[in-house]
CSV table of C-alpha atoms in Angstrom, one decimal:
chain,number,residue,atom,x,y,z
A,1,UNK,CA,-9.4,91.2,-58.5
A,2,UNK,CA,-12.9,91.1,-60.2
A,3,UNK,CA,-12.3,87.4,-61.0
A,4,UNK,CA,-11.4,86.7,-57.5
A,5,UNK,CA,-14.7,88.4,-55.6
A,6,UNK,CA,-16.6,86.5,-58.6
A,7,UNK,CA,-15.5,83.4,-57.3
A,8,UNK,CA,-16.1,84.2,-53.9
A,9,UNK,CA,-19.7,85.3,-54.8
A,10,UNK,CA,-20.0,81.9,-56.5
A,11,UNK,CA,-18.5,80.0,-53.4
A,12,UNK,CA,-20.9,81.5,-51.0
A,13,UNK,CA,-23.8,80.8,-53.2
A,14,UNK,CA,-23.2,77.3,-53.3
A,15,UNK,CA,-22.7,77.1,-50.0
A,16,UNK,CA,-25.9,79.0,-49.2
A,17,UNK,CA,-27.7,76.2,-51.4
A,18,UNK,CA,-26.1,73.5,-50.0
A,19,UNK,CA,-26.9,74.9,-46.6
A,20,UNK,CA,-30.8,75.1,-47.6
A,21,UNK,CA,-31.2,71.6,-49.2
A,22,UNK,CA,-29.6,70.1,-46.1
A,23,UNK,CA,-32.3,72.3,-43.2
A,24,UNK,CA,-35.2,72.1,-45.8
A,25,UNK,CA,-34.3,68.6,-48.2
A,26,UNK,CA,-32.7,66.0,-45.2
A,27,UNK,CA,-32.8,67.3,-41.9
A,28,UNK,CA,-36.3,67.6,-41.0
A,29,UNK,CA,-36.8,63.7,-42.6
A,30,UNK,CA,-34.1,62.4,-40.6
A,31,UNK,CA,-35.6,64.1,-37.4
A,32,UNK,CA,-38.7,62.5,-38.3
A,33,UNK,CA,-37.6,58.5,-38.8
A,34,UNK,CA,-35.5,59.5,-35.1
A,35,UNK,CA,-38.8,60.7,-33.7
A,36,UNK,CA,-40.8,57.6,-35.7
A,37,UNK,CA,-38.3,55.0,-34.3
A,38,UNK,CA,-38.5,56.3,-30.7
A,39,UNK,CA,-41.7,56.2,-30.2
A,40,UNK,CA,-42.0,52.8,-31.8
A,41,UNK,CA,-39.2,51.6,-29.2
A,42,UNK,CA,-41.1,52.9,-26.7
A,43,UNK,CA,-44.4,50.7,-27.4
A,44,UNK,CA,-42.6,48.2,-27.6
A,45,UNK,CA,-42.0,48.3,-24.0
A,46,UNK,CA,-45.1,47.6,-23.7
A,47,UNK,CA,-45.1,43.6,-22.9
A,48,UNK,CA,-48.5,43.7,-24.3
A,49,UNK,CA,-47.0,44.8,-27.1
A,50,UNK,CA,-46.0,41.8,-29.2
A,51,UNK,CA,-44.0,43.5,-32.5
A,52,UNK,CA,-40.3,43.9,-32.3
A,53,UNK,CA,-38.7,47.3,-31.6
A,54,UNK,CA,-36.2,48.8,-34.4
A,55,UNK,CA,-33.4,47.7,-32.0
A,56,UNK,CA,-34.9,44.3,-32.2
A,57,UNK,CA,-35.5,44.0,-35.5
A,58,UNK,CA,-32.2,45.4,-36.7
A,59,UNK,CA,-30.1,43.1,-34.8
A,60,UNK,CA,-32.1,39.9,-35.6
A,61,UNK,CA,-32.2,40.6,-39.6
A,62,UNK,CA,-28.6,42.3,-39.4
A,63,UNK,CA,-27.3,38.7,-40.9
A,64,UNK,CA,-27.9,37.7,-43.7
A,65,UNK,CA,-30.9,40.2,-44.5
A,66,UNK,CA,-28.9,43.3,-44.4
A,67,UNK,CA,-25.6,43.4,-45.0
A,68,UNK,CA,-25.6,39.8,-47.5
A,69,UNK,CA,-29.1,40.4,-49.3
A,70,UNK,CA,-28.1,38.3,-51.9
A,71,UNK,CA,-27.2,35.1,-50.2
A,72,UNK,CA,-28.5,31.9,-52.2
A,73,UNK,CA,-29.1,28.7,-51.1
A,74,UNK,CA,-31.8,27.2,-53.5
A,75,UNK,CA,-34.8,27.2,-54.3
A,76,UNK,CA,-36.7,29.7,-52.5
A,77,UNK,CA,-34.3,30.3,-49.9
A,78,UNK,CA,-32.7,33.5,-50.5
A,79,UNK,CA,-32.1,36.6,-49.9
A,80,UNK,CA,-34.2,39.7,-49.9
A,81,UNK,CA,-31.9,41.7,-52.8
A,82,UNK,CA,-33.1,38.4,-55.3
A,83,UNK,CA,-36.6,38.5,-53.8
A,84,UNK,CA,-36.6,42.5,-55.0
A,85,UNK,CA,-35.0,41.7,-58.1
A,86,UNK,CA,-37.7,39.2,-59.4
A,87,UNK,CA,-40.4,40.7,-58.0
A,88,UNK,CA,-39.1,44.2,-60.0
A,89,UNK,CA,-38.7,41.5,-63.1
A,90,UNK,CA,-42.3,40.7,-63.2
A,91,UNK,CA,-43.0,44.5,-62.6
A,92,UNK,CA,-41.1,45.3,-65.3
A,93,UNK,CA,-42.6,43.2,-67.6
A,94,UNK,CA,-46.0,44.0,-66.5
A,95,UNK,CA,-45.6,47.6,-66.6
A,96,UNK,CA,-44.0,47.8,-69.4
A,97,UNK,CA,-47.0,46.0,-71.6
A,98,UNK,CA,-49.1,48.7,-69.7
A,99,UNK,CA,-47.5,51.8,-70.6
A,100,UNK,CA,-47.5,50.7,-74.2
A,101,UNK,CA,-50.8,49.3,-74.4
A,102,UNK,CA,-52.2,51.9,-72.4
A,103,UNK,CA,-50.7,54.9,-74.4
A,104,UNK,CA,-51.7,53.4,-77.9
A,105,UNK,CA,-55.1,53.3,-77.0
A,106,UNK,CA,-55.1,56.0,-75.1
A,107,UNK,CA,-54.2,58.0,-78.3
A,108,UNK,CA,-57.0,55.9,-80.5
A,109,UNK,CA,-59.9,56.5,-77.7
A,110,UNK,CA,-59.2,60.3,-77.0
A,111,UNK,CA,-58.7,61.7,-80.8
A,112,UNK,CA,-62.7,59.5,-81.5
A,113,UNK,CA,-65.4,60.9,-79.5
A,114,UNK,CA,-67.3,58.2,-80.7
A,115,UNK,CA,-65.1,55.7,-79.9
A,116,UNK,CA,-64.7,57.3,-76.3
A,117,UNK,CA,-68.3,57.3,-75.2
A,118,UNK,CA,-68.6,53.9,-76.6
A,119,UNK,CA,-65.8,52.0,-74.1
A,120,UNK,CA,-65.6,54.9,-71.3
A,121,UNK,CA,-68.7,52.8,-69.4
A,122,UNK,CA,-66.7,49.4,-69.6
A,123,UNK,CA,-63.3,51.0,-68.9
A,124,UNK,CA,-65.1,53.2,-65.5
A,125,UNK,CA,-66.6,49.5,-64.4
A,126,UNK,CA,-63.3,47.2,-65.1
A,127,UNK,CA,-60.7,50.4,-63.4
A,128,UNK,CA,-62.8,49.7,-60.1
A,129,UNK,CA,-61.8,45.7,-60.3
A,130,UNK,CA,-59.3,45.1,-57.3
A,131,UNK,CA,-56.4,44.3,-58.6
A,132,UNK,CA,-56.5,40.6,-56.7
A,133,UNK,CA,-60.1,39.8,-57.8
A,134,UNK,CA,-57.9,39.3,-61.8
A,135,UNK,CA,-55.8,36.4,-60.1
A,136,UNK,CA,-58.4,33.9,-60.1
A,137,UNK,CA,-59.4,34.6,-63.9
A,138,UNK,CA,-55.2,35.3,-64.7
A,139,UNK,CA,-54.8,31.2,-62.9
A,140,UNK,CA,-57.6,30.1,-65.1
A,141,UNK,CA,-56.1,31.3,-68.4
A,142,UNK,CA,-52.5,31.5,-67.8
A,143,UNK,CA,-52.1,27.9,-65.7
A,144,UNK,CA,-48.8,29.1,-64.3
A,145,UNK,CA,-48.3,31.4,-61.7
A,146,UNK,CA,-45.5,34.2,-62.8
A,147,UNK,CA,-47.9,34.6,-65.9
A,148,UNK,CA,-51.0,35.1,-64.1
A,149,UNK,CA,-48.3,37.7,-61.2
A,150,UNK,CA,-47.6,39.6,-64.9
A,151,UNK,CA,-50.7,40.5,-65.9
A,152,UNK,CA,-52.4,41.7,-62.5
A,153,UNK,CA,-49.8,43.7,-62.9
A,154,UNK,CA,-50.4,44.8,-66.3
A,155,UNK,CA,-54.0,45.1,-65.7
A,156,UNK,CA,-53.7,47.1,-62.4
A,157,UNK,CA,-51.5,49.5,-64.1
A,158,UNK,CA,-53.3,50.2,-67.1
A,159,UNK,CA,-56.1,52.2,-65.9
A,160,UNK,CA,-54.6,55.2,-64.8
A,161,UNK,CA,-52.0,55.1,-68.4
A,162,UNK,CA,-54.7,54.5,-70.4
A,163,UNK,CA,-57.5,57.5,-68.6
A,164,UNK,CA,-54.9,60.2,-68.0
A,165,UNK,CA,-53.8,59.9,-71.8
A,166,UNK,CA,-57.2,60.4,-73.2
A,167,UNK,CA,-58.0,63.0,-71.1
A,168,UNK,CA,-54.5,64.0,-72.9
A,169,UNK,CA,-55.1,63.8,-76.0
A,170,UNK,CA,-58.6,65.8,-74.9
A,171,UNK,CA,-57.1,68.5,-73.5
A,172,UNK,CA,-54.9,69.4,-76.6
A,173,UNK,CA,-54.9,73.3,-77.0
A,174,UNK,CA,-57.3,74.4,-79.8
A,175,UNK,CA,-54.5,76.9,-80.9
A,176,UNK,CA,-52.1,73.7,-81.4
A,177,UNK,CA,-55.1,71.7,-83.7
A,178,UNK,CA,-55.2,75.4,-85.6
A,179,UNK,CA,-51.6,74.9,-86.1
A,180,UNK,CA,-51.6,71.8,-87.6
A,181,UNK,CA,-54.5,72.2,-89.9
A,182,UNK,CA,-52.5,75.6,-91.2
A,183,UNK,CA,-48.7,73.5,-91.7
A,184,UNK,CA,-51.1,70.5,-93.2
A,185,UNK,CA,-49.5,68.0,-90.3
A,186,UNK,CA,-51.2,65.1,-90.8
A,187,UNK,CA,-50.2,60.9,-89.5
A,188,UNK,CA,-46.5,60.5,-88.0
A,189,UNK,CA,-45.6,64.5,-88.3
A,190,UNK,CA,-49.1,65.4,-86.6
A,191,UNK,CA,-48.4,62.9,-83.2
A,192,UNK,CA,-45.0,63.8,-82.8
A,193,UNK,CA,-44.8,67.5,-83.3
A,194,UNK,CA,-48.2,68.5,-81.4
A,195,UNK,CA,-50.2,65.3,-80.0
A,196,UNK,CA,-47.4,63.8,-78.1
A,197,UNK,CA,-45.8,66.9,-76.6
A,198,UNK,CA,-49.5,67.8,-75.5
A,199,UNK,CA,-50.1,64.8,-73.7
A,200,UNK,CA,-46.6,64.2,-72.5
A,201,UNK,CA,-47.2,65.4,-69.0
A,202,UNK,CA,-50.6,63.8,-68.4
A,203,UNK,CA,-48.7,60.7,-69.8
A,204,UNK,CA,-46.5,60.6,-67.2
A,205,UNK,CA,-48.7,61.4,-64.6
A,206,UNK,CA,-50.7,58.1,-65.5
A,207,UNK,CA,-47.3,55.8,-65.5
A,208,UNK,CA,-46.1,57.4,-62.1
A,209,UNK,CA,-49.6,56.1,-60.6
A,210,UNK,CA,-49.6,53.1,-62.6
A,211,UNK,CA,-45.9,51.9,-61.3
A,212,UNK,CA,-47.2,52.5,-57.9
A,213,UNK,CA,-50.0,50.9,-58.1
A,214,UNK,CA,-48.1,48.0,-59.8
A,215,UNK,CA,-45.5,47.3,-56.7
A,216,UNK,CA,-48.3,47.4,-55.0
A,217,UNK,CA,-49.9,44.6,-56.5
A,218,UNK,CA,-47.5,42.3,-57.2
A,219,UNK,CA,-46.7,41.9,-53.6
A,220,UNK,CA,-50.0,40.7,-52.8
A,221,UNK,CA,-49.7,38.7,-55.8
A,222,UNK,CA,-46.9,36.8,-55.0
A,223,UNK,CA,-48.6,35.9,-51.2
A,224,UNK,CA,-50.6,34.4,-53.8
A,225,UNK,CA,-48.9,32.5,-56.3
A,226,UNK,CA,-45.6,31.8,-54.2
A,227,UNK,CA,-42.4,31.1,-55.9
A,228,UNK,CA,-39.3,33.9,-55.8
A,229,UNK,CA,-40.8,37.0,-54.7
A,230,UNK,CA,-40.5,39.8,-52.0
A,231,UNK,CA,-44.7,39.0,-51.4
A,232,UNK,CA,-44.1,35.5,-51.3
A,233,UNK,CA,-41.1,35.9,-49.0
A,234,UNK,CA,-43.4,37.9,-46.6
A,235,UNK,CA,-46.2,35.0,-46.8
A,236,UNK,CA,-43.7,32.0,-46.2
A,237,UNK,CA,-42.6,34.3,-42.9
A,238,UNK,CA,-46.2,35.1,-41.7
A,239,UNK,CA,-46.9,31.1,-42.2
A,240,UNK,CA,-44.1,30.4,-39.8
A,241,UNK,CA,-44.7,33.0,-37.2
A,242,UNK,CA,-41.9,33.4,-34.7
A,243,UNK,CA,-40.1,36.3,-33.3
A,244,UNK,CA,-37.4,36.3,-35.6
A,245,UNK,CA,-39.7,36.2,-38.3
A,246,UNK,CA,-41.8,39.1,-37.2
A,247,UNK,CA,-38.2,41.0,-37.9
A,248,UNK,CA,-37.6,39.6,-41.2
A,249,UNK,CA,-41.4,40.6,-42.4
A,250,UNK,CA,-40.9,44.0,-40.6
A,251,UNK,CA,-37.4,44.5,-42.5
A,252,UNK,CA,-39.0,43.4,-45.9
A,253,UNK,CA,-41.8,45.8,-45.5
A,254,UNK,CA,-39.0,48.4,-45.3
A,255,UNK,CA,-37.2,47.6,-48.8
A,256,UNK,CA,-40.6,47.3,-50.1
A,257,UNK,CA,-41.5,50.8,-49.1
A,258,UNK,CA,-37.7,51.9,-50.2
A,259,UNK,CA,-38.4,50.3,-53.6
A,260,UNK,CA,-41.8,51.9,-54.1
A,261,UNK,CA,-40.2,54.9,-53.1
A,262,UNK,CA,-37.4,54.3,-56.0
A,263,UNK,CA,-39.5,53.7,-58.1
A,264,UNK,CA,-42.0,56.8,-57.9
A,265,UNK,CA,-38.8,59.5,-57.8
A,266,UNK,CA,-37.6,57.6,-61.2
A,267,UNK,CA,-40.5,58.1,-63.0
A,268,UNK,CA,-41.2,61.8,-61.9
A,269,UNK,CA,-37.5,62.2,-62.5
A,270,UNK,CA,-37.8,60.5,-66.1
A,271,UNK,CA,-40.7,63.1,-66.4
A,272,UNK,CA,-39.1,66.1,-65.4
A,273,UNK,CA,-36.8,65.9,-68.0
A,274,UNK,CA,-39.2,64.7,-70.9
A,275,UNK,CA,-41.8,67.2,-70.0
A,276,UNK,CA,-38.8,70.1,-69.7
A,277,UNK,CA,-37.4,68.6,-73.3
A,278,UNK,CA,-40.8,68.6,-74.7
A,279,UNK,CA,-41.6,72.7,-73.5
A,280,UNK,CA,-38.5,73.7,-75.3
């Protein structure tokens, strides 16, 4: 009897839960795209007006854009699931040199004063670059245009890796450094049992800015550089204005947003579970 009103209990609970993340998690978004959409349906009856409306624009990218996004016909021609995938290649890539760069000396700068208030002046003057004013420079070194797309990446993303982990590896609790110096943790030991797990969550709050900030820039990269790319695919649309094209640039711009969206929830998820691992 007792087992069967526990399971009740635990019935009702979940469905109490699943009640609440459905009012508070998906409804209210879902009533806000409906309310979004309408009222962008209803400029667009506006014959002054010149975008598509959502009807529209669904039903001119429908094929191939939506439902075969990875068509391929050569060359540049394709669809907008391979124009994602190599632009996320190149973010990748650039990231990834970022977050490792940027945590390595992150580490170095914020454990030396000296060393801090030597390069904090250049790093404050080069963090306030744009991330397109590097592309000129990236074309004059690199000569090719996916290297030169990698590092405005790479050097976009940086800044906020490398500033939130010194201020890290600042903000390390005295009673932790008191710690150490008492269990005589010095090189390898000392980083992983009390720098790391200090910084760990000012870490991550540097790489989820830096990957936003990295999809951001690699799309107006590629408008750039050209080639394979979800920027470049948006560019070679704009260049050849016509209706349908307004819905094919209107439809990218929503997988770019869905991506950056991705993106953002993966690497607060990734940190969620470090930072809990870490507190343990």
């Amino acid at each position: 009897m007792a087992a069967i009103l526990g399971s009740r209990t635990i019935r009702k609970k979940n469905r109490s839960n699943f009640n609440k993340l459905v009012s508070r998690k998906i409804i209210p978004p879902l009533v806000a795209i409906a309310i979004f959409l309408v009222i962008w349906q209803l400029l667009c009856l506006n014959p002054n007006f010149k975008l598509p409306g959502p009807i529209e624009t669904i039903s001119e990218t429908w094929d191939p854009f939506i439902i075969n996004p990875f068509f391929d016909n050569g060359e540049t021609d394709k669809g907008l699931g391979w124009q994602i995938l190599n632009s996320l290649g190149r973010v990748g890539l650039g990231f990834s040199l970022a977050a490792v760069v940027g945590i390595v000396l992150g580490i170095v700068i914020g454990a030396n004063k000296l060393l801090n208030n030597a390069v904090d002046p250049i790093i404050q003057v080069l963090r306030t670059v744009p991330p397109l004013a590097w592309l000129p420079i990236s074309l004059a070194a690199f000569q090719q245009a996916n290297p030169s797309a990698i590092f405005v990446i790479f050097i976009t993303s940086i800044w906020p890796i490398l500033i939130n982990t010194i201020v890290g590896v600042q903000h390390i609790p005295q009673d932790y450094i008191n710690v150490a110096r008492v269990l005589r943790l010095k090189g390898v030991k000392y980083f992983f049992k009390i720098v790391f797990p200090a910084t760990v969550p000012y870490i991550f709050t540097g790489l989820r800015i830096g990957i936003g900030l990295s999809w951001l820039a690699i799309v107006a990269a590629e408008m750039l550089v050209g080639g394979v790319g979800i920027g470049s695919f948006i560019w070679d649309a704009y260049n050849t204005t016509t209706e349908t094209n307004l819905s094919e640039i209107i439809i990218a711009l929503i997988y770019v947003g869905l991506v950056g969206l991705f993106l953002d929830k993966l690497v607060a998820f990734v940190a969620s579970k470090v930072v809990a691992v870490e507190q343990k």
